[in-house]
Structures are given as C-alpha cells and as structure tokens.
Amino acid sequence: MSRPPGVPPRRPQLPDFPWDALVPYSERAAAHPDGIVDLSVGTPVDPTPEVVRHALAAAADAPGYPTTVGTPALREAAVRWLARRAGAVALDPGAVIPSIGSKELVAWLPTLLGLGPGDAVVFPELAYPTYDIGARLAGADPVASDSVTALGPRRVGLIWVNSPANPHGRVLPAAHLAKVVDWARERGAVVASDECYLELGWEERPVSILDPAVNGGSLDGLLAVHSLSKRSNLAGYRAGFVAGDPALIRQVLEVRKHAGLMVPTPVQAAMTAALDDDAHVEEQRSRYARRRDVLRAALAEAGFRIDHSTAGLYLWATRDQPCWDTVGWLADRGILAAPGAFYGAAGGSHVRIALTATDERVDAAAKRLTA
Ligand SMILES: Cc1ncc(COP(=O)(O)O)c(C=O)c1O
C-alpha cells in the first residue's frame, strides 16, 4: 500500500548521539603535556587471548555462509559456560543463539519479539542507552523505571535488567531479580537480563537470571544476554549470545534468519574457544582488579565518593557537583570521564570512570589525581 501524499515515512525518534558533547573535553584533556588518559569508554585495551586468536585463524577458510543458529560446538560451549559461571542448569543447546556482539541484540530485541506501538519496554532509570533505542526502533514505548509496581496497568512487553550494571556497577540480589521475574510472568512480559559484566564481580557475586534461585527452575519468559567483549577482550570481533526460554529463542531465531543477522564462522570458532577457557578471564580480572584499586584510592584521595561499583567495569564517582563540572575538572588534569547524565537524569552529579586503560595510563591518572 502506498503512503498518502504528504505523509512522511515513519522514522523512529532517536536522541542525538550524546558522545559528541564530550569532544571539547576530550580536546582539553588531550592538551595535557603527558597526554590524555581516556577513561570515558569501556573498550578493552589488553590483547585478545592467544587461544582465541588461534581459533579464529584456524577457521579462516570459510567460503560458505554461517548458520544463524550457530555451530553445535559454539552452542554446546555456551551451555557449558552458562552451567559453570552462570549457575544455569540443564540448558538445551537449542536454547542458545549467537549475536553479532550484544549491542545489536539489545537494539533489535523489541522488534525481534514483535513488540510495537502500545507495548512498554521498561529499563533501569540509569542505564546503557541502547535499551531505550531498541524500544524506539520497534515503535514501542520506552519507559525508564526502577520499580515494576510504579508501572501501573500499562501493557508491558519487555523488561530489561542489567546486573552488574552499566554505568554504576550495582549488583541486583537474587531475591530482587526473582520479584521482577514473578511480576513479569504474571503480566506475560518477557524479562531480558543483560549480563555482559557477570564475570566481573569484585565485592559481590553477580547472579544470572538463569540461576534457579532467581527463576525457580523454569526459563519461561526469560532471556539472558551475554557478551564476550569484556570478559575476553573480544569487542572487535563482535561476539555475543542470548540464551533462555526455548520458545522465545525460536521466535528470535526465525526473524534473525530472515534478516541475515548471523555471526561470521571464524568468530563463532573464536567464541567457542573463548567460552571453554577460564584462564584468560582470570588473568584479565586481575588486571582490572589492580586498576580498580589504584583508581579507587586516587579518586578517594582527590575527594571523590564512589557509589555502588561493587562489580563491573566502572567506578561511579561523584564530587557532589554537576557531572559536567566534574568532567571539566578531570579534563583539566588530562583525564576523560563519561558524564553520568548520559545514562539518565539520576546520573546528573556522577561521572563514570572506566577501568579500561593500560596500567601505565591508569598510574598516570592516579598521579595526576593525587598531585
Ligand atoms: C550494559 C551493556 N550491554 C551491552 C553492551 C554491548 O556490548 P557488546 O556489543 O560489545 O557485546 C555494553 C557495552 O558497553 C554494555 O555496557
């Protein structure tokens, strides 16, 4: 059916890309005589593990198309990993499919689930911005809310939880997650749990939605979204997967097959190797633990308070002043941080400090903070 004359095509209302606003601060920080320490983004800087690079290279001869559902080896490795690290019991490999990193899955999940106008997509008040974008791309209603009871009688299609959370590193206890799951099941809503920082618990042990302590032994209505970007320094490979309710996975798979959302064969091989190896994760964890200790102590000495941050890849820091003032104060010392306002209005007096810089740069930041 053609569009009536004068009616513009439906375009999702997307926000301005917020990072552009940080450019002047980046330039200010870059003017430091010893160079910028960029702690604004959570992009890994340490090498991709050898075991993963070898697996990628060994699978480089890949003339045919990959399957959208993923190789049996990858799905079995994911099931083993979920049992080992996420406490998931007896998952069928059919309940797992790979994604091209997790960001695309987050952005497209409401669409893949068939949500649209009139369906609420709920996400935390302080959150990774792509949950909101995903709702908008589907034409659904984005709703930032930390309380399911505050949602009223509206039709909720999808609820996102994120523990450990970006930006503030808070861990949701099993009992809290269980309440969200019960509430969603009563309403027929899907719960998607973004667990990309699951293996980065420092002072608390993060719990997966796949753990029976949360879901009572049933995967009904649940999806766990995972990423290898942070745990395995694989952000450049685009490697993620989603696991959970087999009926939902089948639905998501069906659309992904039609849309060509498939992970390249060599990347699937690399993911398989990465998921079967815990040694490199321990090594990476100890790097981040050291950087976290150094930055935490230096920020405290410089008068910052750190809130939450018991897990994940960031320190959620404040000087009890508007976040842009703090971003400016840090930029004058050659340090770039992300303003908390990027993640929601409640972040207006915090900055997010990423642990993803080399030891040398982290030590430089600490020296400047404590000078
Ligand atoms: C909460 C959260 N979810 C998902 C992602 C996306 O990760 P990737 O697309 O690299 O898997 C990020 C990246 O920073 C994130 O912080």
Short mmCIF file of C-alpha atoms in Angstrom, two decimals, residues 2-364:
data_model
loop_
_atom_site.label_atom_id
_atom_site.label_comp_id
_atom_site.label_asym_id
_atom_site.label_seq_id
_atom_site.Cartn_x
_atom_site.Cartn_y
_atom_site.Cartn_z
CA SER A 2 1.47 3.37 -0.94
CA ARG A 3 1.74 6.26 1.52
CA PRO A 4 -0.84 9.04 1.05
CA PRO A 5 0.74 12.19 -0.40
CA GLY A 6 2.29 14.47 2.22
CA VAL A 7 2.59 11.74 4.86
CA PRO A 8 6.26 11.33 5.75
CA PRO A 9 7.73 7.85 6.27
CA ARG A 10 7.62 6.69 9.90
CA ARG A 11 11.03 7.35 11.40
CA PRO A 12 11.99 6.36 14.92
CA GLN A 13 12.63 9.37 17.14
CA LEU A 14 16.24 8.81 18.09
CA PRO A 15 18.11 11.04 20.54
CA ASP A 16 21.21 12.99 19.50
CA PHE A 17 24.35 10.91 19.83
CA PRO A 18 25.46 12.14 23.28
CA TRP A 19 29.18 11.46 22.90
CA ASP A 20 29.54 14.43 20.53
CA ALA A 21 29.07 16.68 23.59
CA LEU A 22 32.23 15.19 25.11
CA VAL A 23 34.52 16.21 22.23
CA PRO A 24 35.55 19.64 23.69
CA TYR A 25 36.51 17.91 26.97
CA SER A 26 38.47 15.30 25.06
CA GLU A 27 40.41 18.10 23.35
CA ARG A 28 41.02 19.79 26.70
CA ALA A 29 42.30 16.53 28.22
CA ALA A 30 44.49 15.83 25.16
CA ALA A 31 46.30 19.13 25.79
CA HIS A 32 47.90 17.67 28.94
CA PRO A 33 51.70 17.56 28.45
CA ASP A 34 51.78 13.85 29.33
CA GLY A 35 48.79 13.06 27.08
CA ILE A 36 45.18 12.11 27.69
CA VAL A 37 44.06 9.29 29.96
CA ASP A 38 40.79 8.25 28.37
CA LEU A 39 38.55 6.56 30.93
CA SER A 40 35.32 7.53 29.21
CA VAL A 41 34.50 4.34 27.30
CA GLY A 42 34.52 0.69 28.32
CA THR A 43 36.52 -0.54 25.36
CA PRO A 44 39.09 -3.23 26.24
CA VAL A 45 42.75 -2.35 25.65
CA ASP A 46 44.54 -5.58 26.57
CA PRO A 47 45.41 -8.24 23.97
CA THR A 48 42.84 -10.70 22.67
CA PRO A 49 43.91 -14.03 24.23
CA GLU A 50 46.20 -16.26 22.13
CA VAL A 51 43.83 -19.22 22.43
CA VAL A 52 41.07 -17.15 20.85
CA ARG A 53 43.24 -15.69 18.08
CA HIS A 54 44.43 -19.18 17.13
CA ALA A 55 40.87 -20.47 16.92
CA LEU A 56 39.93 -17.51 14.69
CA ALA A 57 42.89 -18.10 12.38
CA ALA A 58 42.28 -21.85 12.21
CA ALA A 59 38.72 -21.16 10.99
CA ALA A 60 39.76 -18.52 8.44
CA ASP A 61 38.88 -20.72 5.45
CA ALA A 62 35.12 -20.14 5.44
CA PRO A 63 33.71 -19.99 1.91
CA GLY A 64 30.13 -20.88 2.81
CA TYR A 65 27.54 -18.93 4.78
CA PRO A 66 27.45 -19.41 8.53
CA THR A 67 24.24 -20.57 10.16
CA THR A 68 22.25 -18.03 12.13
CA VAL A 69 21.61 -20.56 14.89
CA GLY A 70 25.35 -21.04 15.39
CA THR A 71 27.55 -24.11 15.20
CA PRO A 72 26.71 -27.02 17.54
CA ALA A 73 30.23 -26.58 19.03
CA LEU A 74 29.53 -22.96 19.92
CA ARG A 75 26.11 -23.64 21.39
CA GLU A 76 27.46 -26.53 23.46
CA ALA A 77 30.37 -24.38 24.70
CA ALA A 78 27.88 -21.66 25.68
CA VAL A 79 25.76 -24.19 27.59
CA ARG A 80 28.86 -25.46 29.42
CA TRP A 81 29.90 -21.91 30.27
CA LEU A 82 26.41 -20.99 31.47
CA ALA A 83 26.41 -24.03 33.77
CA ARG A 84 29.91 -23.23 35.08
CA ARG A 85 29.71 -19.48 35.51
CA ALA A 86 26.03 -18.54 35.50
CA GLY A 87 24.61 -21.39 37.57
CA ALA A 88 22.24 -22.40 34.76
CA VAL A 89 21.01 -25.98 34.97
CA ALA A 90 20.38 -28.39 32.10
CA LEU A 91 20.09 -25.89 29.28
CA ASP A 92 19.40 -27.36 25.87
CA PRO A 93 21.86 -26.14 23.17
CA GLY A 94 18.71 -25.15 21.23
CA ALA A 95 18.12 -22.51 23.86
CA VAL A 96 21.21 -20.53 22.78
CA ILE A 97 21.94 -18.47 19.67
CA PRO A 98 24.90 -16.22 18.88
CA SER A 99 24.60 -12.48 18.24
CA ILE A 100 26.87 -10.00 16.49
CA GLY A 101 28.03 -8.59 19.82
CA SER A 102 25.25 -7.89 22.28
CA LYS A 103 24.54 -4.29 21.28
CA GLU A 104 22.69 -5.27 18.11
CA LEU A 105 20.61 -7.77 20.06
CA VAL A 106 19.75 -5.14 22.68
CA ALA A 107 18.81 -2.69 19.93
CA TRP A 108 16.68 -5.15 17.97
CA LEU A 109 15.19 -7.39 20.67
CA PRO A 110 11.87 -5.50 20.98
CA THR A 111 11.49 -5.72 17.18
CA LEU A 112 12.51 -9.40 17.12
CA LEU A 113 9.89 -10.11 19.78
CA GLY A 114 7.22 -8.39 17.67
CA LEU A 115 6.68 -5.51 20.09
CA GLY A 116 5.37 -2.20 18.78
CA PRO A 117 3.07 0.73 19.48
CA GLY A 118 1.30 0.38 22.81
CA ASP A 119 3.88 -2.02 24.26
CA ALA A 120 6.07 -0.66 27.03
CA VAL A 121 9.76 -1.59 27.04
CA VAL A 122 10.99 -1.00 30.58
CA PHE A 123 14.64 -0.41 31.52
CA PRO A 124 16.50 0.97 34.56
CA GLU A 125 16.42 4.70 35.27
CA LEU A 126 20.20 4.77 34.97
CA ALA A 127 21.08 2.57 32.05
CA TYR A 128 23.02 1.69 28.95
CA PRO A 129 21.26 3.89 26.34
CA THR A 130 20.60 1.11 23.81
CA TYR A 131 17.60 -0.31 25.76
CA ASP A 132 15.81 2.97 25.02
CA ILE A 133 16.94 2.94 21.39
CA GLY A 134 15.62 -0.62 20.96
CA ALA A 135 12.18 0.43 22.16
CA ARG A 136 12.17 3.38 19.76
CA LEU A 137 13.32 1.29 16.78
CA ALA A 138 10.34 -1.02 17.37
CA GLY A 139 7.94 1.91 17.74
CA ALA A 140 7.25 0.70 21.29
CA ASP A 141 7.09 2.96 24.36
CA PRO A 142 10.42 3.38 26.19
CA VAL A 143 9.88 3.55 29.96
CA ALA A 144 12.75 4.22 32.39
CA SER A 145 11.68 2.83 35.75
CA ASP A 146 13.37 1.02 38.63
CA SER A 147 10.07 -0.07 40.13
CA VAL A 148 7.75 -2.51 38.43
CA THR A 149 4.98 -1.59 40.85
CA ALA A 150 5.13 2.03 39.63
CA LEU A 151 4.25 0.93 36.09
CA GLY A 152 0.51 0.84 36.69
CA PRO A 153 -1.83 -1.06 34.39
CA ARG A 154 0.04 -0.36 31.13
CA ARG A 155 0.86 -3.22 28.73
CA VAL A 156 4.46 -4.24 29.33
CA GLY A 157 6.10 -6.28 26.59
CA LEU A 158 9.68 -6.41 27.82
CA ILE A 159 11.62 -5.57 30.98
CA TRP A 160 15.38 -5.14 30.89
CA VAL A 161 17.52 -5.79 33.94
CA ASN A 162 21.28 -5.26 33.98
CA SER A 163 23.37 -6.65 36.81
CA PRO A 164 26.20 -5.83 37.31
CA ALA A 165 25.00 -2.54 35.87
CA ASN A 166 26.44 -0.09 33.47
CA PRO A 167 27.04 2.70 34.48
CA HIS A 168 27.14 2.28 38.27
CA GLY A 169 28.23 -1.31 38.93
CA ARG A 170 25.35 -2.24 41.23
CA VAL A 171 24.56 -5.93 41.68
CA LEU A 172 20.91 -6.98 41.96
CA PRO A 173 20.42 -9.72 44.56
CA ALA A 174 18.69 -12.98 43.56
CA ALA A 175 15.58 -12.05 45.58
CA HIS A 176 15.19 -8.77 43.69
CA LEU A 177 15.57 -10.48 40.31
CA ALA A 178 13.08 -13.17 41.38
CA LYS A 179 10.50 -10.48 42.17
CA VAL A 180 10.90 -8.95 38.71
CA VAL A 181 10.56 -12.40 37.13
CA ASP A 182 7.38 -13.18 39.11
CA TRP A 183 5.85 -9.81 38.28
CA ALA A 184 6.65 -10.20 34.56
CA ARG A 185 5.30 -13.74 34.41
CA GLU A 186 2.00 -12.63 35.94
CA ARG A 187 1.71 -9.98 33.20
CA GLY A 188 3.01 -12.09 30.30
CA ALA A 189 6.02 -9.78 29.85
CA VAL A 190 9.46 -11.01 28.77
CA VAL A 191 12.43 -10.34 31.09
CA ALA A 192 15.74 -9.80 29.31
CA SER A 193 18.77 -9.77 31.58
CA ASP A 194 21.85 -8.08 30.17
CA GLU A 195 24.68 -9.94 31.89
CA CYS A 196 27.73 -8.76 29.96
CA TYR A 197 29.62 -7.96 33.21
CA LEU A 198 28.67 -11.19 35.01
CA GLU A 199 32.26 -12.35 35.48
CA LEU A 200 33.44 -9.01 36.86
CA GLY A 201 32.22 -9.22 40.45
CA TRP A 202 34.60 -7.54 42.94
CA GLU A 203 32.85 -7.17 46.28
CA GLU A 204 29.72 -9.14 45.40
CA ARG A 205 28.96 -12.21 43.33
CA PRO A 206 26.60 -11.30 40.49
CA VAL A 207 23.67 -13.68 39.90
CA SER A 208 22.31 -14.69 36.49
CA ILE A 209 18.64 -14.77 35.67
CA LEU A 210 19.29 -18.35 34.53
CA ASP A 211 20.08 -19.36 38.14
CA PRO A 212 17.24 -21.41 39.67
CA ALA A 213 17.48 -19.20 42.77
CA VAL A 214 16.02 -16.48 40.54
CA ASN A 215 13.74 -18.36 38.16
CA GLY A 216 12.50 -21.26 40.32
CA GLY A 217 13.85 -23.79 37.81
CA SER A 218 11.85 -22.54 34.80
CA LEU A 219 13.10 -20.46 31.87
CA ASP A 220 9.59 -19.31 30.88
CA GLY A 221 9.65 -15.75 29.59
CA LEU A 222 13.36 -15.25 30.30
CA LEU A 223 16.33 -14.32 28.12
CA ALA A 224 19.91 -13.84 29.30
CA VAL A 225 22.03 -11.64 27.03
CA HIS A 226 25.77 -12.25 27.12
CA SER A 227 28.82 -10.69 25.57
CA LEU A 228 32.40 -11.83 25.17
CA SER A 229 33.62 -8.27 24.55
CA LYS A 230 34.65 -7.54 28.13
CA ARG A 231 35.44 -10.96 29.60
CA SER A 232 37.63 -11.99 26.66
CA ASN A 233 38.83 -8.69 25.09
CA LEU A 234 36.78 -9.51 22.02
CA ALA A 235 34.91 -6.26 21.39
CA GLY A 236 36.48 -6.03 17.94
CA TYR A 237 35.20 -9.48 16.95
CA ARG A 238 31.53 -8.67 17.78
CA ALA A 239 30.74 -11.75 19.82
CA GLY A 240 27.69 -12.27 21.99
CA PHE A 241 24.87 -14.71 22.55
CA VAL A 242 21.40 -14.97 24.00
CA ALA A 243 20.08 -17.92 25.99
CA GLY A 244 16.87 -18.80 27.76
CA ASP A 245 13.26 -19.74 27.08
CA PRO A 246 13.46 -22.07 24.02
CA ALA A 247 10.17 -20.76 22.61
CA LEU A 248 11.42 -17.17 22.70
CA ILE A 249 14.78 -18.20 21.27
CA ARG A 250 12.98 -19.93 18.37
CA GLN A 251 10.98 -16.77 17.69
CA VAL A 252 14.08 -14.56 17.79
CA LEU A 253 15.96 -17.03 15.59
CA GLU A 254 13.21 -17.12 12.97
CA VAL A 255 13.38 -13.35 12.41
CA ARG A 256 17.19 -13.26 12.60
CA LYS A 257 17.37 -15.90 9.86
CA HIS A 258 15.25 -13.78 7.54
CA ALA A 259 17.20 -10.64 8.41
CA GLY A 260 20.66 -12.17 7.90
CA LEU A 261 21.76 -11.47 11.46
CA MET A 262 24.45 -14.14 11.60
CA VAL A 263 27.87 -14.32 13.22
CA PRO A 264 30.84 -14.97 10.87
CA THR A 265 32.15 -18.56 11.01
CA PRO A 266 35.68 -17.65 12.22
CA VAL A 267 34.17 -15.54 15.01
CA GLN A 268 31.96 -18.45 16.05
CA ALA A 269 35.09 -20.62 16.31
CA ALA A 270 36.85 -17.92 18.33
CA MET A 271 33.86 -17.65 20.68
CA THR A 272 33.84 -21.41 21.20
CA ALA A 273 37.49 -21.36 22.27
CA ALA A 274 36.94 -18.31 24.48
CA LEU A 275 33.96 -19.82 26.28
CA ASP A 276 35.86 -23.03 27.03
CA ASP A 277 38.80 -21.20 28.57
CA ASP A 278 38.55 -19.61 32.01
CA ALA A 279 42.30 -18.96 32.47
CA HIS A 280 42.37 -15.82 30.31
CA VAL A 281 39.33 -14.47 32.16
CA GLU A 282 41.13 -14.81 35.50
CA GLU A 283 44.18 -13.06 34.03
CA GLN A 284 42.04 -10.19 32.74
CA ARG A 285 40.15 -9.95 36.02
CA SER A 286 43.39 -9.49 37.92
CA ARG A 287 44.40 -6.65 35.56
CA TYR A 288 41.10 -4.88 36.16
CA ALA A 289 41.26 -5.53 39.90
CA ARG A 290 44.61 -3.77 40.12
CA ARG A 291 43.45 -0.80 38.04
CA ARG A 292 40.31 -0.57 40.11
CA ASP A 293 42.30 -0.43 43.36
CA VAL A 294 44.65 2.25 42.02
CA LEU A 295 41.88 4.47 40.65
CA ARG A 296 39.61 3.99 43.63
CA ALA A 297 42.31 5.05 46.10
CA ALA A 298 43.37 8.03 43.97
CA LEU A 299 39.79 9.24 43.48
CA ALA A 300 39.14 8.99 47.22
CA GLU A 301 42.30 10.97 47.93
CA ALA A 302 41.12 13.62 45.44
CA GLY A 303 37.85 13.98 47.36
CA PHE A 304 35.55 11.82 45.27
CA ARG A 305 32.93 9.48 46.72
CA ILE A 306 32.44 6.17 44.92
CA ASP A 307 28.86 4.84 44.91
CA HIS A 308 27.83 1.23 44.13
CA SER A 309 30.65 -0.08 41.87
CA THR A 310 30.85 -3.44 43.67
CA ALA A 311 31.09 -5.17 40.28
CA GLY A 312 31.56 -4.39 36.60
CA LEU A 313 33.98 -2.31 34.64
CA TYR A 314 33.39 1.19 36.05
CA LEU A 315 33.69 3.38 39.10
CA TRP A 316 30.62 5.56 39.67
CA ALA A 317 32.20 8.63 41.21
CA THR A 318 30.94 11.99 42.45
CA ARG A 319 32.14 15.25 43.97
CA ASP A 320 28.53 16.22 44.67
CA GLN A 321 28.56 18.77 41.88
CA PRO A 322 27.01 18.76 38.36
CA CYS A 323 28.60 15.98 36.33
CA TRP A 324 29.80 18.29 33.56
CA ASP A 325 31.73 20.35 36.13
CA THR A 326 33.45 17.16 37.27
CA VAL A 327 34.13 16.16 33.66
CA GLY A 328 35.77 19.59 33.20
CA TRP A 329 37.78 19.29 36.43
CA LEU A 330 39.10 15.91 35.29
CA ALA A 331 39.77 17.16 31.73
CA ASP A 332 41.98 19.90 33.18
CA ARG A 333 44.09 17.07 34.61
CA GLY A 334 44.16 15.28 31.28
CA ILE A 335 41.59 12.66 32.30
CA LEU A 336 38.44 11.98 30.29
CA ALA A 337 35.38 10.52 32.06
CA ALA A 338 31.80 9.97 30.93
CA PRO A 339 29.19 12.31 32.47
CA GLY A 340 26.57 10.41 34.44
CA ALA A 341 23.81 12.35 32.66
CA PHE A 342 24.48 10.23 29.55
CA TYR A 343 22.82 7.33 31.38
CA GLY A 344 19.75 9.10 32.78
CA ALA A 345 18.75 12.20 34.73
CA ALA A 346 19.56 10.45 38.03
CA GLY A 347 23.22 10.42 36.97
CA GLY A 348 23.48 14.23 36.89
CA SER A 349 26.05 14.50 39.67
CA HIS A 350 28.20 11.44 38.88
CA VAL A 351 30.85 10.53 36.37
CA ARG A 352 31.62 7.06 35.08
CA ILE A 353 35.27 6.09 35.22
CA ALA A 354 36.16 3.04 33.12
CA LEU A 355 38.85 0.57 34.19
CA THR A 356 39.75 0.01 30.53
CA ALA A 357 43.09 1.79 30.19
CA THR A 358 46.59 0.36 30.30
CA ASP A 359 48.38 0.11 33.66
CA GLU A 360 50.67 2.92 32.53
CA ARG A 361 47.73 5.26 31.78
CA VAL A 362 45.90 4.31 34.97
CA ASP A 363 49.02 5.05 37.01
CA ALA A 364 49.36 8.40 35.19
#
